[in-house]
Coordinates of C-alpha atoms in Angstrom, one line a residue:
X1 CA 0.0 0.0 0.0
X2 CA 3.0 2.3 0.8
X3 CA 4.6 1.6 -2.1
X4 CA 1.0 2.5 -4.1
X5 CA 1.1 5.4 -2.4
X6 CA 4.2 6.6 -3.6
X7 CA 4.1 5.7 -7.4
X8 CA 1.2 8.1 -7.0
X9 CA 2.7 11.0 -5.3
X10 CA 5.3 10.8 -8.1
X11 CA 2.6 11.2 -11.0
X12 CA 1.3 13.6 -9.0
X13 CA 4.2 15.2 -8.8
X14 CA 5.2 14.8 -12.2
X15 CA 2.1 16.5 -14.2
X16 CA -0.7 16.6 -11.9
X17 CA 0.2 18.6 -9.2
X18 CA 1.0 22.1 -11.6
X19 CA -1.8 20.9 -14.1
X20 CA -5.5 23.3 -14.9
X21 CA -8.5 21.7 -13.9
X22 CA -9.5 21.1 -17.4
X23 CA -6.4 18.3 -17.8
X24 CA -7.2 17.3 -14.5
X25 CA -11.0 16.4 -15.8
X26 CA -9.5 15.2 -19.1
X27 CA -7.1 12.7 -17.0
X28 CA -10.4 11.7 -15.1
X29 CA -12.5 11.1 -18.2
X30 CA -9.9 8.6 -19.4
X31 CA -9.4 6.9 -16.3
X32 CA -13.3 6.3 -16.6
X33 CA -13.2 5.1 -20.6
X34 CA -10.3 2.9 -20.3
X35 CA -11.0 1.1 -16.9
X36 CA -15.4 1.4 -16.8
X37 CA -15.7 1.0 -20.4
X38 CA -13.1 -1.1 -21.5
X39 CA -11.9 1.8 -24.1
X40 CA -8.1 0.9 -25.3
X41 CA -7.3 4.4 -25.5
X42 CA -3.5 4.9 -25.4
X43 CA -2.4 7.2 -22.4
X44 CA 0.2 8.3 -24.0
X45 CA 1.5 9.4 -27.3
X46 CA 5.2 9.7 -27.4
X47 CA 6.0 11.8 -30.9
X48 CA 8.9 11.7 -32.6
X49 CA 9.7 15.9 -33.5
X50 CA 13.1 15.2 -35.4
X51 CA 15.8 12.8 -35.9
X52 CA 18.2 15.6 -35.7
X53 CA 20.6 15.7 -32.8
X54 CA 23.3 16.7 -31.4
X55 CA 24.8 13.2 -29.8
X56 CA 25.8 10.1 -31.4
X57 CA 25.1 8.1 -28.7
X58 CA 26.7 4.3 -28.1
X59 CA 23.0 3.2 -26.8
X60 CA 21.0 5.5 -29.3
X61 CA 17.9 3.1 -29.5
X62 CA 15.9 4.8 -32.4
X63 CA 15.1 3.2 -35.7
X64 CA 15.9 5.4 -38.8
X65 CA 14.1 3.9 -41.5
X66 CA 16.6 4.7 -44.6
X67 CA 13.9 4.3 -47.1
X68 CA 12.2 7.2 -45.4
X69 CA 15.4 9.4 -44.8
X70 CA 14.5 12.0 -48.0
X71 CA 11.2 13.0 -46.7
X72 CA 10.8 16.2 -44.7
X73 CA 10.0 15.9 -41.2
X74 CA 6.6 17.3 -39.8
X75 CA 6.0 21.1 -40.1
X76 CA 4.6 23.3 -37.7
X77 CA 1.1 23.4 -39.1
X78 CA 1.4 19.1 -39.5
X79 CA 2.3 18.5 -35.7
X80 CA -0.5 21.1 -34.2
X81 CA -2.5 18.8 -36.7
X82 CA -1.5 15.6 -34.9
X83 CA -2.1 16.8 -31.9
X84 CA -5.7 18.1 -32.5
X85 CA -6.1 14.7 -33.4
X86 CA -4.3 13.1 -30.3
X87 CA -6.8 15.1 -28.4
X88 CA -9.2 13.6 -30.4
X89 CA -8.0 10.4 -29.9
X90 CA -8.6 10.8 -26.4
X91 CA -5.0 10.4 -25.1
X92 CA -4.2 12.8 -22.2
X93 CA -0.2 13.1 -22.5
X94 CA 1.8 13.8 -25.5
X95 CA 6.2 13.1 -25.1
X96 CA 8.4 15.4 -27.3
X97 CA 11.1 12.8 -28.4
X98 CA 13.8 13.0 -31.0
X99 CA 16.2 13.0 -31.9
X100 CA 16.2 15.8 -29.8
X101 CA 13.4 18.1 -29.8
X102 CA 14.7 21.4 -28.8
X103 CA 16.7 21.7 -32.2
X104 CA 13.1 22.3 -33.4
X105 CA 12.8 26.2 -33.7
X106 CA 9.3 25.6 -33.1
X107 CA 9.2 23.9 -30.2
X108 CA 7.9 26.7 -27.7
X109 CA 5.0 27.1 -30.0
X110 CA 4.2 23.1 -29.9
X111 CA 4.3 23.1 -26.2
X112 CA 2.0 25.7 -26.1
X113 CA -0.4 24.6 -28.5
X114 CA -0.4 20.7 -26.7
X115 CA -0.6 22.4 -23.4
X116 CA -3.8 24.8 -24.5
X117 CA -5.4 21.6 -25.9
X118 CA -5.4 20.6 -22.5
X119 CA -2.4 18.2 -22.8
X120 CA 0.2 17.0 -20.4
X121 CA 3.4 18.1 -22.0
X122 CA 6.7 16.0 -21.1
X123 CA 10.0 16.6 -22.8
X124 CA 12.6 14.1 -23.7
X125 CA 15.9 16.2 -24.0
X126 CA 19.3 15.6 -23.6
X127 CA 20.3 19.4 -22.5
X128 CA 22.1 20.6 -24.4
X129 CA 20.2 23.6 -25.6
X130 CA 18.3 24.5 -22.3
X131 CA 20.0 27.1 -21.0
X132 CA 17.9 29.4 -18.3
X133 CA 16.1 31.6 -21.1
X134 CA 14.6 28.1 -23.3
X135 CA 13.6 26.6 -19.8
X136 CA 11.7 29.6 -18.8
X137 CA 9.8 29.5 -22.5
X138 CA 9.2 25.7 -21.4
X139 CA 7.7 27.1 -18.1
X140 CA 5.5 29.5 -19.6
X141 CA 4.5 27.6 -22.4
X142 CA 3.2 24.9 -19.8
X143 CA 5.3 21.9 -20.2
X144 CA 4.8 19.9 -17.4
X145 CA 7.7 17.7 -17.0
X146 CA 11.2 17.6 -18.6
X147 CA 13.1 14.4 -18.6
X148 CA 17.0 14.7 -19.3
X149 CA 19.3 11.7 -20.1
X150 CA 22.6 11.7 -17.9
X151 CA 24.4 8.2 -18.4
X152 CA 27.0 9.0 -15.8
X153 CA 27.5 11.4 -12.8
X154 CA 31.5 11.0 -14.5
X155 CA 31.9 13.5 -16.4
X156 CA 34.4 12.0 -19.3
X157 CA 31.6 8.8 -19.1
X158 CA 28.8 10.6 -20.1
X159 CA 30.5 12.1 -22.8
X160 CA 32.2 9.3 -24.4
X161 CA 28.3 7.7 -23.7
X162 CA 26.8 10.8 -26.2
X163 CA 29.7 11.0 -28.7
X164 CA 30.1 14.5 -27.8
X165 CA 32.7 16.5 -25.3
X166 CA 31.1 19.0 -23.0
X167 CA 27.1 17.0 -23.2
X168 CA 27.8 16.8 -19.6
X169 CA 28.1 20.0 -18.1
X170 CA 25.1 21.0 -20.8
X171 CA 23.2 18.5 -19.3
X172 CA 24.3 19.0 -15.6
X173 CA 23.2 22.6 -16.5
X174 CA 19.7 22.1 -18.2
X175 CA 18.9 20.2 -14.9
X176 CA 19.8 22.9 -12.7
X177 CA 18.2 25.3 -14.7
X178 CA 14.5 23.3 -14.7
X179 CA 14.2 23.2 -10.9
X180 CA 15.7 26.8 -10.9
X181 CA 11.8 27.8 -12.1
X182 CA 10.3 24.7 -10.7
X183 CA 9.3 22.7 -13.7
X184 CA 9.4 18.9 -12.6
X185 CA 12.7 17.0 -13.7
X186 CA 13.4 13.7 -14.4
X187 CA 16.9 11.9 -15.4
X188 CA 17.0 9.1 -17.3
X189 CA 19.8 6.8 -17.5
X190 CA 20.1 3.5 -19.1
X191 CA 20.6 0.1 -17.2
X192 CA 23.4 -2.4 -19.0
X193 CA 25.1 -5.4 -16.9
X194 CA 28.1 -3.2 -16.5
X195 CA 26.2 -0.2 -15.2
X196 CA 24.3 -2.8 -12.8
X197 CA 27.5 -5.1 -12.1
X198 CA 29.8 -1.8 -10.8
X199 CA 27.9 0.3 -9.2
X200 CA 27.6 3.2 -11.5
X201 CA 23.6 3.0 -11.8
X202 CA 23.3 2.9 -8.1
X203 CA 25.7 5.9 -8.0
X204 CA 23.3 7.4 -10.5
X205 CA 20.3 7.4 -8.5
X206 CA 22.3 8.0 -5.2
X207 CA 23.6 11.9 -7.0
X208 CA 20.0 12.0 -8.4
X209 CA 18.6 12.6 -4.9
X210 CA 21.5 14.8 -4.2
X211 CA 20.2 17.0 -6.7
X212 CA 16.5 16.6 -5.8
X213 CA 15.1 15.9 -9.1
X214 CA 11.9 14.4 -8.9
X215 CA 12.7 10.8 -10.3
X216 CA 15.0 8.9 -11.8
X217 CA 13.9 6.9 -15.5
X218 CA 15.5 3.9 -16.1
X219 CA 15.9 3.0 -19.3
X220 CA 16.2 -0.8 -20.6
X221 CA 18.7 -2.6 -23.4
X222 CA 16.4 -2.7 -26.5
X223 CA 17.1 -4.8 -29.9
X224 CA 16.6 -1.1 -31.8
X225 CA 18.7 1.3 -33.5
X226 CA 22.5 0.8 -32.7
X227 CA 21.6 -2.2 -30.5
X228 CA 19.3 -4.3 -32.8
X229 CA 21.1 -7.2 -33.1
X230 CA 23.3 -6.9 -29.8
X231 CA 20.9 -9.6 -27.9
X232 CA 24.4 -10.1 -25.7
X233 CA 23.0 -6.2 -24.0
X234 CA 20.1 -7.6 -22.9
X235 CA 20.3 -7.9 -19.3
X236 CA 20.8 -10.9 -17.8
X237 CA 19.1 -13.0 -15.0
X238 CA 21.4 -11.7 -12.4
X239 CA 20.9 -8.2 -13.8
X240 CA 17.5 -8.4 -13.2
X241 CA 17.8 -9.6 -9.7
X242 CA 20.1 -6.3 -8.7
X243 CA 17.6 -4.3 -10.9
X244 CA 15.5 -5.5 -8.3
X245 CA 17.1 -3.7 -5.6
X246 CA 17.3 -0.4 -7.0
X247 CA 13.6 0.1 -7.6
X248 CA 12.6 2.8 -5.4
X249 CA 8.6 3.3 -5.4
X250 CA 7.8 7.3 -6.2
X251 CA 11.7 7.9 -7.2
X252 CA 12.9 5.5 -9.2
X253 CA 10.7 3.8 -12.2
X254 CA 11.1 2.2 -16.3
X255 CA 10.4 3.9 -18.8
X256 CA 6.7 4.6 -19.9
X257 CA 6.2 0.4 -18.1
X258 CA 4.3 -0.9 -15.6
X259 CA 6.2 -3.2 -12.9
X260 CA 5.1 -6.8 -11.9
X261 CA 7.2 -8.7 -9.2
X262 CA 7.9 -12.6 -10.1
X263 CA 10.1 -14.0 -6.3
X264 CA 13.5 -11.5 -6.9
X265 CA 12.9 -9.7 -9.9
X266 CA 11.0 -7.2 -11.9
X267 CA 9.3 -7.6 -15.2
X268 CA 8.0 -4.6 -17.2
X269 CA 4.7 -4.8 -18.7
X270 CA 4.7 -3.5 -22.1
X271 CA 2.3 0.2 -22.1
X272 CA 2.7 -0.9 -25.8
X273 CA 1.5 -4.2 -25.9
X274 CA -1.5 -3.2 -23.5
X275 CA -2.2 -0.6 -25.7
X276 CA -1.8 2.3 -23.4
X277 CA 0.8 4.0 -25.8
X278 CA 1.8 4.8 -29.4
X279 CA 4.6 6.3 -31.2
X280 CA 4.6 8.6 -33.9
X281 CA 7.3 9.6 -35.9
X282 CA 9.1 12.8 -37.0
X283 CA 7.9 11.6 -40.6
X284 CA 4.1 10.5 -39.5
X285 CA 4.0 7.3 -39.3
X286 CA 2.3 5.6 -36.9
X287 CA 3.9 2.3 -34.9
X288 CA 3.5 0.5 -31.0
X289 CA 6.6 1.8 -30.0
X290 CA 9.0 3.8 -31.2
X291 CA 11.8 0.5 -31.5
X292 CA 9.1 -1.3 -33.4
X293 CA 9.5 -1.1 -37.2
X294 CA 6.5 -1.2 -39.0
X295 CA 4.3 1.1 -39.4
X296 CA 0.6 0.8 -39.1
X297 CA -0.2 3.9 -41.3
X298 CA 0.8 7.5 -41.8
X299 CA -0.9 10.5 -40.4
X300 CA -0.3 12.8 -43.3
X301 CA -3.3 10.0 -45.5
X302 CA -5.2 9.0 -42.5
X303 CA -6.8 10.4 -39.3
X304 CA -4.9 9.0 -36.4
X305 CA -8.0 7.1 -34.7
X306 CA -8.6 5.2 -38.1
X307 CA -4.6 3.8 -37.9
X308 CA -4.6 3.3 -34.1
X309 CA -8.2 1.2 -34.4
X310 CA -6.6 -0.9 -37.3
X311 CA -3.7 -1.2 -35.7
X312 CA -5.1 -2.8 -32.4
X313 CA -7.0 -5.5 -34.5
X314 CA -4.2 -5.9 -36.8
X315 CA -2.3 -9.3 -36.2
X316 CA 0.8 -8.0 -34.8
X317 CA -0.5 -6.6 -32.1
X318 CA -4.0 -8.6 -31.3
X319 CA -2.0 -11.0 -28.3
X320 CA 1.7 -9.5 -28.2
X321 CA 4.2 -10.6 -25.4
X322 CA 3.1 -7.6 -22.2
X323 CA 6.1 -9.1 -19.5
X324 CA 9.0 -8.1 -21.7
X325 CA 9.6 -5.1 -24.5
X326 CA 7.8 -6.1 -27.8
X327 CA 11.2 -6.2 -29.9
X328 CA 13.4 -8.2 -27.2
X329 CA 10.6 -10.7 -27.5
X330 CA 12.0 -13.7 -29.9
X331 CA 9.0 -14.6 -30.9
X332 CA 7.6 -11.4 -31.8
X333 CA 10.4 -10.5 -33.6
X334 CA 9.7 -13.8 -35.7
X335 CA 5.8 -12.7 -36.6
X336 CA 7.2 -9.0 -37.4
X337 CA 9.5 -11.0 -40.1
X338 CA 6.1 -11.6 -41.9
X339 CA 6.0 -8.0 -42.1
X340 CA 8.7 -5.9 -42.0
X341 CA 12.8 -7.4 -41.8
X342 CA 14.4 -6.0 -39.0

């Protein structure tokens, strides 16, 4: 019950607490139509803004579809288009991803726009370009959380993490700079067997606290992007039995999963696979998650509510695996071979 109690405080905490009434009574409506009515209505829409980025990151998990690397990314006028329609949809939160997002010049104007529609607004950034006067846009344009990816408290780790000298301090900075004007901050750091094995994700979560952020994401080895055939990243047995002793109800939690304890260990259950979130890309198409490769439609030809109600009845996604991420699962990667080669 304590440990309920916390996982709440730290949505609360996260969006809730700073949020209008009117998302308040949005969040409320779709509590009632997915849990009353049975509605599979995804919670939350994370959307792909560019592919551009800064970093070249050794863990980067996002899959660039070359056949698809000519056409332009969305415009302004396109994404406040998607988002009417994620409104419409019935989702209640809508994640900036990348890429990373703040290299859109537009990207005070989106938050804006999702916030007024009566949106929670979380951004996935990895700092670099937050300095005091783009975090004080972000307050004002009513983002509502900002999560920013520090792979080590080292400073010559991180950076040899990102590909890039100095994404460190930047990101060290952008942090600093969020609870300056009290927007909610999150960092988000990915688990490996080394981190796990010496220490350096505990020491992660220990200078997390330090810093009074208001959670720490942990992010999980995916077959995707850089990593899609690396199954020796996945963690291992033991990894997910030290995992175990990390997880810290209302501080520490996976990223956009649910957790289930099986004896010693975690499992995540898949918001994809339960059909509680959807990805969209920088391009428009729309997929399960943002490592899975096929795409169930674009949003450019086809309202979004048409692709997601296909999609849900389409076979990939009518029973997928929930107790792991779809594309770790072996047999799910085998039906997606019917479909798309990864």
């Amino acid at each position: 019950m304590i440990s309920l109690y916390k996982e709440f405080l730290l949505i609360y905490n996260l969006g809730i607490k700073q949020a209008s009434w009117g998302k308040r009574m949005r969040l409320i409506r779709h509590i009632f139509y997915n849990i009353f009515l049975r509605k599979n209505i995804p919670t939350t829409v994370v959307m792909g803004l560019t592919y551009r980025c800064q970093c070249n990151c050794s863990h980067c998990s996002i899959d660039k579809d070359n056949k698809n690397s000519m056409i332009p990314e969305m415009d302004t006028t396109e994404v406040k288009k998607c988002i009417d329609e994620i409104v419409d949809l019935g989702s209640i939160k809508v994640n900036f991803f990348g890429g990373e997002p703040s290299m859109r010049s537009d990207i005070i104007e989106l938050v804006r726009y999702a916030s007024s529609k009566k949106l929670f607004v979380f951004l996935d950034t990895n700092g670099f370009l937050l300095d005091e006067s783009l975090v004080v846009q972000l307050k004002r344009a009513g983002v509502s959380c900002v999560t920013v990816s520090i792979d080590s408290f080292k400073e010559d780790e991180h950076d040899l993490s990102r590909g890039e000298k100095g994404s460190y301090k930047r990101a060290i900075k952008a942090v600093e700079n969020c609870l300056k004007v009290k927007i909610p901050c999150v960092i988000s750091t990915i688990a490996t067997n080394d981190s796990i094995s010496s220490g350096k994700l505990r020491r992660v979560i220990l200078e997390a606290k330090m810093m009074r952020v208001n959670g720490v994401r942990i992010l999980l080895p995916m077959l995707s992007g850089k990593w899609h055939n690396k199954k020796e990243y996945l963690l291992s047995e033991e990894s997910w039995k030290k995992l175990a002793l990390f997880f810290d109800p209302g501080f520490v939690y996976f990223e956009n999963g649910f957790l289930t304890r099986h004896n010693d260990k975690f499992e995540i259950v898949c918001p994809a696979a339960i059909k509680r979130l959807i990805y969209i890309s920088p391009h428009g198409f729309i997929h399960p998650c943002y490592t899975v490769p096929y795409s169930f439609g674009n949003v450019k030809k086809t309202r979004l509510k048409e692709i997601v109600n296909n999609m849900w009845k389409h076979p990939l996604m009518k029973s997928p695996p929930q107790n792991v991420c779809l594309i770790n699962d072996e047999s799910y990667r085998r039906l997606l071979m019917d479909y798309k080669e990864i």
